[in-house]
Structure formats: C-alpha cells, structure tokens
C-alpha cells in the first residue's frame, strides 16, 4: 500500500508541477528554466546533463545472461534436490549426489536457454536506429540523440517526430499529436500555445492541456517549438516506466510450485525419521538405515520435476512460436492455462484500431448519398493534414465506387481547419456555381447553420428541428459513433476569395458517423474464451459510451460501467467487491488499471492483461501474465511476459489451450509420481517392520527412480483429453494430497502382495535370500510404476478411449526393456541383483495385470466421488 500511495503521490506532484509551468508566460518560463529563444549554450547543456542525467527511462536494459542463468536456480524443487544432494554428499553417497546434481543442472540449463532465446527475440523487435531530435543551441539548430536532451532545451517539432521529453509549446502551426500511447484515445489531439486559464483547473490533468507535449508521443502533422520541462525518470513516461519495470510479484505459477514443494517437504520430514528409526531398530545397522532413509526421501521426491516443468514450458513456447507468439517468461505459459480473468484494452484488441465511416444521414436520420458526396469533396480537395476521418471518408467513397454528381468540378479556395472554429471549408466551382462545403464538430457547425435540407427542400432551422437533430446526435453517440456535420452554401461570392466570415447562414445537409468497429473475429474469440471459463473484462482510457457499444458488439455483458474517478475513491475492499460485478472500466489512468488487476488477484483470480500502449505497462507488469504485441512501445514489451506477433484474441485462445496442456502434463507427472512414490514408501514402512533385511538397497531404489523418471521426460509431448481443457487449471495441494492418499495405497496393497509371494512362494525370507526378494520387488515395482502411467494419464479407459502419444508409449516401452536388461544380464551383479526363477514371471504378470485393473477401478470411484481427475 505504501508503494501504491507513493506512486500516486509522485504522479500528482508531477501533474501539478507541469500545470504550474504551463501557466507561466513565455518570459517567466524562460527565466524559470534559465534559457532563451536562442537555446542553451553547449556548456549549460553539459552541466545540466550531469545534473539531471541522460534522458532515458529504466525499461530499456536487457537482463545479463549470467543473471538469467542464476535465475534458473530460483525454483523450489531445485532447493529440495539441492538439500538432498548436500546430505548425500556429506554421507559419501556419490551415486545419489551425481544423479541429483545432473538433474539440477539440466533443469537450469533448459530454463536458461529458453529465456535467453526469448530475450534475444524480444530485443530484436526493437528499432535498430538511434532516435534523434532537433534542438537549438547557441542560436544554431542541430540534430542530437534524444538521450542528450536536457531541461531548458529549445526543440523544433515536425511531422513524424517523436517527442523526446515533457515540454511546453511556445509556437505551433497546425500541430496534431498522437497521444494514444499515454491515454488510449485513438483520435489525434491538436496542440497550440495559448491553452487558456480555464484549462488549468484542478480537475484537468496536465495530459489534457493543449500547450503541453509528452515523451512517448509523436507528431502526426504540423510544426511547433517547445521548451523541455522534464527529462528521463521525471517525465510521465518515466513514471510509467518505473512502475512497469518493477519486479513482477508472485504469480499463480510461483505460488502453486511453492505449495507443492512445501507439501513434499512436509512428507519427507515426517517419513524420513520414521523410516530411519524403524530400520535402525529392527536391523541394528544404523549407517545403512540412514542411507536407506535418504534413498526413500529421494524416492519420494519427484526429482525430475524441475526438468519436466521446464521441458513442458519449453515445448509450449516452441508450439506457441508456430502461432506467432514469443514467450519471454516461461512460467507465463502455465499462467495462461490458469487464467480465469482476461483484462484487455479496447483499441486494436477487440476493435480494428482504425476509424471507419458507418453512417451518412440526412438531418432527420435517413441515409443520404449527397452527404457522402459533399464530405468526399471536402476531404479529398483540402490541402491540410488529412485526419483519420478524412481517410475514412475517402476510403468509403472509393469502395462504394461513387462518381462526382457534377459535370464540371474545380477547387477555387479553402478555409483551413483551426482549433477555435473546429471546422474546415473547401470552395468548389461546380456546374457554373461556387459552392462552399464545410464539415466540422456538431456544436461549432450548429452556430453557422440557419437552414437544413430536408427531402431536397431547404427549410429554416426551427427549434423543433434542432431538437430532433439533437436527439439523432445523441442516438448516434450512444451507438459509440463520433459524429461530424456537413453543410453547404452556394454563390456567396463572384470572386474566388473566401474568409471565415463567409461561414454563416449555411445549409445543414446531414451527418457522418464514424466508429472504430469491433473486429469480426473478436466475438467468436471472446465466446470461445467464455466457453473455456475465462471472463473477459475491458479496461480502457477511452470514454464509456464508445466502450460500452463495442462490448455489446463482441458479446461482453455490461451491467454497469465504472469510471476512473470512481476507482480512485474506492477502498481496496470496496474495489475487490466491485471488480467481481463489473466487466467494463473506462476513463482509467495507468495506475488505476494496475489497481483493478491487484483487486482481482486478491479475490483469488489468475489475471491476464492484454495491451500495447505505454499507459498499459504498469498493468502488464502487475498481471500474472502480461500480453503485448510486437508493434508496442519498448517499455510495453519489456513489461510483458508474452509478445504476440499478431494482435488477435484467437492467437491468445491458442495460448490458453496450450497453457492448459502444459499444466495437465505437469500434473500427470506430479500426481502419478508422488502417489506411486508415496505407495512405495508406505510399502517400505510395512516391509521394514517385518523383514530381517532391507526390502531394497538404496542404490537399487535410486536406479529404479532414475530409469522411471528419465522416461517421464516425454510427458510434455503427451496428448491431453478435451475435457481437461474446458476450464482454467489451478495448483491445489489439498486435491493433490487427496489424490495421493486415495491412489497411493492401491500400489502399497500390491507391493505387500508381492512381498508375500516372494516370501512364501519363492522362500526369499532369510538374509541369504534377500537378493532374490529385492530383485523380484524391483521388477514388479518398475513395471507397475511404468504401466500405471497409461492408466492415470487419462480419466478415460486407456488405449481404448484415450491413447498416449508415441513418445510417451515408446519411452514406457524403453523403461521395461531397460529394467529387464539390468535384471537378465550380467549387469545385475553391479546392483546386487540375482537371477530370477522361471515361475516368477507368471506371478509378476498376474500381479501387474491385477494392479492395473485395480487402479482403473479406483480411478472410477475417485472420479465419481470428486468429479475431478488430473
């Protein structure tokens, strides 16, 4: 909470400082910043560079390879294996030490290689050119790297320029800036020098002021000059970068692994002393009892889990790469599978991220072709910057293959757009008449129109007509449209000389409605995410009317809308309640998005966030899985854990399903191995209490585990049943413990039956015959542990309703062959095994078949009682 409050205070302080500087006159501003219209001197610039530092933010530094490698050791299961490896080393059990050390290094290397590749791919997406800007120093214009800009520098802006830092404008000419990276608003913003004192009110953010420009935005058209106010970390961009580059908190994946490792450690700490004491007391050989207890602890631990987890994640990353998805952080794949809430920005994700003309209507709301024709002439023939709506009109007109409705047509004059009028007029000579065509904002057009054309007849604009037109505009706004009016006036002059004063007593022809329409694919993708248990919420900086319309179009139910100012006043507890009932949040600041995600996480949700603006970076960092696109700003990609090369929810849906496959295959290994090992340990406890010798030597137990575990490395390539992909997956240790306690004893029962067969049928009941007993149990244990994988990997009937992948099937076959080779060849002597009698194989086959049938029956009972499996 302290960090959140501190961050919020920093934003407010910077906002107030910028607003205060923006209110100064040019003379006061130059004095405050100790600069002039000739710019800084080179000496002043050097001193300020030393004082304020380079104009950089903290998001642009890749993680060194050494730190990536060391990060691979930060895994709870690696800690468990490391502890057992140290104990084995101290007790001179070199075989166990080597085995566990090899497993640790293999796991770390797999993690390192994948994350290093991902980082290289991410860095390759960054621009390879150095960004520069034009500054005036000592009265001379020069290009310098953006990193060298300092407070007080005088910069010149032109079309296409990136704005290097937060600055106040001192001169402009038709300057339009794209601020969507900071605000989420797709429409360009006009900037000009005199913003007016009324715009400096407390309830207006500095970002909304027309005479301020900000780092991270760019110039769409026009020209300007500005004085740098803040650089680097002191800019709005820098503040977002600071929040975006903080270390990602514990995700659902981290928490789940920690819980499983704690469960294993508890089981080890309970069973280790029990096995040690029972064997020490009954056999009288405490050193051997200690080594055997160590082997049991190793046997209970799914020591291949780090490798299985990283192999699963790496395989998932490779699979997603085929779908144009770069995975920067491997655990994010599993988090995708666990994700039950997806928060997304609106623009470009569920919309087309472009303005499209959708309506051209008469003043009373009927479709009207003349409105389209006149709007086209205005947009096509104007010589200023063609904004998004001009482009939309021209594109629509050409698509309709319309032709001019006049036999002769010639442009004779133009009255350019400016911010105070918010209108643009072109004057055409058509069929012997001079015709003014004006289009602009509704309010400003209403002041110059005294007539309207209704059904081809020009009538005065009465109060009744104005009321009807206001209702039409309101209806179009409620449908999420941006509306502009189109008017005309004939023969205002004989000469082709027109001024602003001629924009009067005009005839309103109609209205144009524009939308950033919903993607056609978005609805099916969102329906599919809903069907797979993922609730989609929209978090946008745009206005609520437009956002609500888009949500309706793509199938996101909106019962209520919560705005940014409301989020600001909620307590954490209130917000946690609100987020459960709300699917649309509008007019949000970057930190409000982050706070909403934190509230969802506090309610137990695994949250994904998808966005591509600089304003999305803190939310991307806060989410369990942050998703951006390759065209996003560098800071945004740095804050993400997954980068899409194609901005599509369908691609994300593939990621969700891949994440669930990864989780399912991990849980197969964990559940199968822990339950089987638990059963074996329980069997050992029983055997230790009654046998005059160890039921299996420590080296034999380690070899059995090693052979079995190596085969499980193919588990990431196993098939996953469709029913396992329907809903989000979660790490739940209580269910794991319940599964282990329910299925494990089945293994123990058949182990005890094996003991009885070896004891009574083959008379392996003396110390001299312990080799026969241990060999017999080794074979049965290895085969049952291997075959049971085929039963437990699916809730269906194995091989009939669900078949394993070829890698899993062949690796199981390889285990059987390897185990038999060890027992049937002279290699057995190295492990103290002996030759088995011929009749043993009948009993072995009977025990294995009965065990598999029993496990299948236990599985059915467990599913019936719990309605769950893997």
PDB file of N, CA and C in Angstrom, residues 26 29 65 92 103 123 183 239 242 252 268-269 285 326 335 356 371 376 393 411 417 427 483 553 595 600 698 789 854:
ATOM      1  N   UNK A  26       5.668  33.334 -21.488  1.00  0.00           N
ATOM      2  CA  UNK A  26       6.907  32.912 -22.140  1.00  0.00           C
ATOM      3  C   UNK A  26       8.128  33.498 -21.433  1.00  0.00           C
ATOM      4  N   UNK A  29       8.644  31.768 -18.133  1.00  0.00           N
ATOM      5  CA  UNK A  29       9.097  30.392 -18.384  1.00  0.00           C
ATOM      6  C   UNK A  29      10.591  30.361 -18.696  1.00  0.00           C
ATOM      7  N   UNK A  65      23.109 -12.267 -19.295  1.00  0.00           N
ATOM      8  CA  UNK A  65      22.993 -13.726 -19.423  1.00  0.00           C
ATOM      9  C   UNK A  65      23.309 -14.431 -18.108  1.00  0.00           C
ATOM     10  N   UNK A  92      28.725 -39.369   1.815  1.00  0.00           N
ATOM     11  CA  UNK A  92      29.551 -40.108   0.850  1.00  0.00           C
ATOM     12  C   UNK A  92      28.734 -41.002  -0.079  1.00  0.00           C
ATOM     13  N   UNK A 103      20.412 -33.619 -12.509  1.00  0.00           N
ATOM     14  CA  UNK A 103      19.030 -33.173 -12.702  1.00  0.00           C
ATOM     15  C   UNK A 103      18.894 -31.659 -12.497  1.00  0.00           C
ATOM     16  N   UNK A 123      14.394  -8.432 -27.918  1.00  0.00           N
ATOM     17  CA  UNK A 123      15.274  -7.301 -28.216  1.00  0.00           C
ATOM     18  C   UNK A 123      15.370  -7.053 -29.716  1.00  0.00           C
ATOM     19  N   UNK A 183      -2.801   7.833 -23.358  1.00  0.00           N
ATOM     20  CA  UNK A 183      -4.199   7.968 -22.940  1.00  0.00           C
ATOM     21  C   UNK A 183      -5.098   6.848 -23.420  1.00  0.00           C
ATOM     22  N   UNK A 239       7.655   7.873 -15.193  1.00  0.00           N
ATOM     23  CA  UNK A 239       6.909   7.379 -14.041  1.00  0.00           C
ATOM     24  C   UNK A 239       6.238   6.043 -14.372  1.00  0.00           C
ATOM     25  N   UNK A 242       8.892   3.350 -14.459  1.00  0.00           N
ATOM     26  CA  UNK A 242       9.304   2.907 -13.122  1.00  0.00           C
ATOM     27  C   UNK A 242       8.359   1.829 -12.615  1.00  0.00           C
ATOM     28  N   UNK A 252       0.525 -16.974 -10.088  1.00  0.00           N
ATOM     29  CA  UNK A 252      -0.165 -18.211  -9.693  1.00  0.00           C
ATOM     30  C   UNK A 252       0.773 -19.415  -9.846  1.00  0.00           C
ATOM     31  N   UNK A 268       8.439 -35.513   3.458  1.00  0.00           N
ATOM     32  CA  UNK A 268       9.808 -36.008   3.656  1.00  0.00           C
ATOM     33  C   UNK A 268      10.210 -35.919   5.123  1.00  0.00           C
ATOM     34  N   UNK A 269       9.932 -34.768   5.749  1.00  0.00           N
ATOM     35  CA  UNK A 269      10.327 -34.562   7.142  1.00  0.00           C
ATOM     36  C   UNK A 269       9.580 -35.487   8.104  1.00  0.00           C
ATOM     37  N   UNK A 285      21.477 -51.882  12.055  1.00  0.00           N
ATOM     38  CA  UNK A 285      22.543 -51.307  11.226  1.00  0.00           C
ATOM     39  C   UNK A 285      22.172 -49.853  10.924  1.00  0.00           C
ATOM     40  N   UNK A 326       5.744 -14.976 -29.031  1.00  0.00           N
ATOM     41  CA  UNK A 326       7.056 -15.057 -28.379  1.00  0.00           C
ATOM     42  C   UNK A 326       6.840 -15.109 -26.874  1.00  0.00           C
ATOM     43  N   UNK A 335       0.614 -19.945 -16.579  1.00  0.00           N
ATOM     44  CA  UNK A 335      -0.317 -18.935 -16.072  1.00  0.00           C
ATOM     45  C   UNK A 335      -1.445 -18.670 -17.060  1.00  0.00           C
ATOM     46  N   UNK A 356     -13.652   4.136 -39.140  1.00  0.00           N
ATOM     47  CA  UNK A 356     -14.402   3.705 -40.324  1.00  0.00           C
ATOM     48  C   UNK A 356     -15.707   4.497 -40.402  1.00  0.00           C
ATOM     49  N   UNK A 371     -24.805  13.662 -48.672  1.00  0.00           N
ATOM     50  CA  UNK A 371     -23.908  13.908 -47.531  1.00  0.00           C
ATOM     51  C   UNK A 371     -22.543  13.278 -47.806  1.00  0.00           C
ATOM     52  N   UNK A 376     -16.921  13.829 -49.204  1.00  0.00           N
ATOM     53  CA  UNK A 376     -15.785  13.381 -50.009  1.00  0.00           C
ATOM     54  C   UNK A 376     -15.067  14.557 -50.657  1.00  0.00           C
ATOM     55  N   UNK A 393     -13.508   8.715 -44.912  1.00  0.00           N
ATOM     56  CA  UNK A 393     -14.483   9.178 -45.917  1.00  0.00           C
ATOM     57  C   UNK A 393     -13.999   8.822 -47.317  1.00  0.00           C
ATOM     58  N   UNK A 411     -11.680  23.125 -57.766  1.00  0.00           N
ATOM     59  CA  UNK A 411     -11.483  23.766 -56.467  1.00  0.00           C
ATOM     60  C   UNK A 411     -10.963  25.184 -56.690  1.00  0.00           C
ATOM     61  N   UNK A 417      -8.675  24.222 -41.389  1.00  0.00           N
ATOM     62  CA  UNK A 417      -9.162  23.897 -40.046  1.00  0.00           C
ATOM     63  C   UNK A 417      -8.335  24.645 -39.003  1.00  0.00           C
ATOM     64  N   UNK A 427     -13.978  25.368 -51.187  1.00  0.00           N
ATOM     65  CA  UNK A 427     -14.901  26.044 -52.111  1.00  0.00           C
ATOM     66  C   UNK A 427     -14.683  25.467 -53.500  1.00  0.00           C
ATOM     67  N   UNK A 483     -19.460  11.878 -34.335  1.00  0.00           N
ATOM     68  CA  UNK A 483     -20.342  12.484 -35.345  1.00  0.00           C
ATOM     69  C   UNK A 483     -19.797  13.842 -35.770  1.00  0.00           C
ATOM     70  N   UNK A 553     -21.097  -5.310 -28.969  1.00  0.00           N
ATOM     71  CA  UNK A 553     -20.878  -5.915 -30.284  1.00  0.00           C
ATOM     72  C   UNK A 553     -20.099  -7.221 -30.210  1.00  0.00           C
ATOM     73  N   UNK A 595      -4.351  -1.233 -10.358  1.00  0.00           N
ATOM     74  CA  UNK A 595      -5.043  -1.452  -9.083  1.00  0.00           C
ATOM     75  C   UNK A 595      -6.234  -2.406  -9.266  1.00  0.00           C
ATOM     76  N   UNK A 600      -8.495  -8.024  -8.422  1.00  0.00           N
ATOM     77  CA  UNK A 600      -8.915  -9.331  -8.934  1.00  0.00           C
ATOM     78  C   UNK A 600      -8.021 -10.439  -8.384  1.00  0.00           C
ATOM     79  N   UNK A 698      19.574 -49.026  -1.232  1.00  0.00           N
ATOM     80  CA  UNK A 698      19.441 -47.621  -1.632  1.00  0.00           C
ATOM     81  C   UNK A 698      19.822 -47.420  -3.100  1.00  0.00           C
ATOM     82  N   UNK A 789       1.208 -45.356 -15.532  1.00  0.00           N
ATOM     83  CA  UNK A 789       1.180 -44.059 -16.219  1.00  0.00           C
ATOM     84  C   UNK A 789       0.095 -44.053 -17.287  1.00  0.00           C
ATOM     85  N   UNK A 854      -7.114 -52.855 -10.812  1.00  0.00           N
ATOM     86  CA  UNK A 854      -7.491 -52.244  -9.527  1.00  0.00           C
ATOM     87  C   UNK A 854      -7.379 -50.712  -9.594  1.00  0.00           C
TER      88      UNK A 854
END
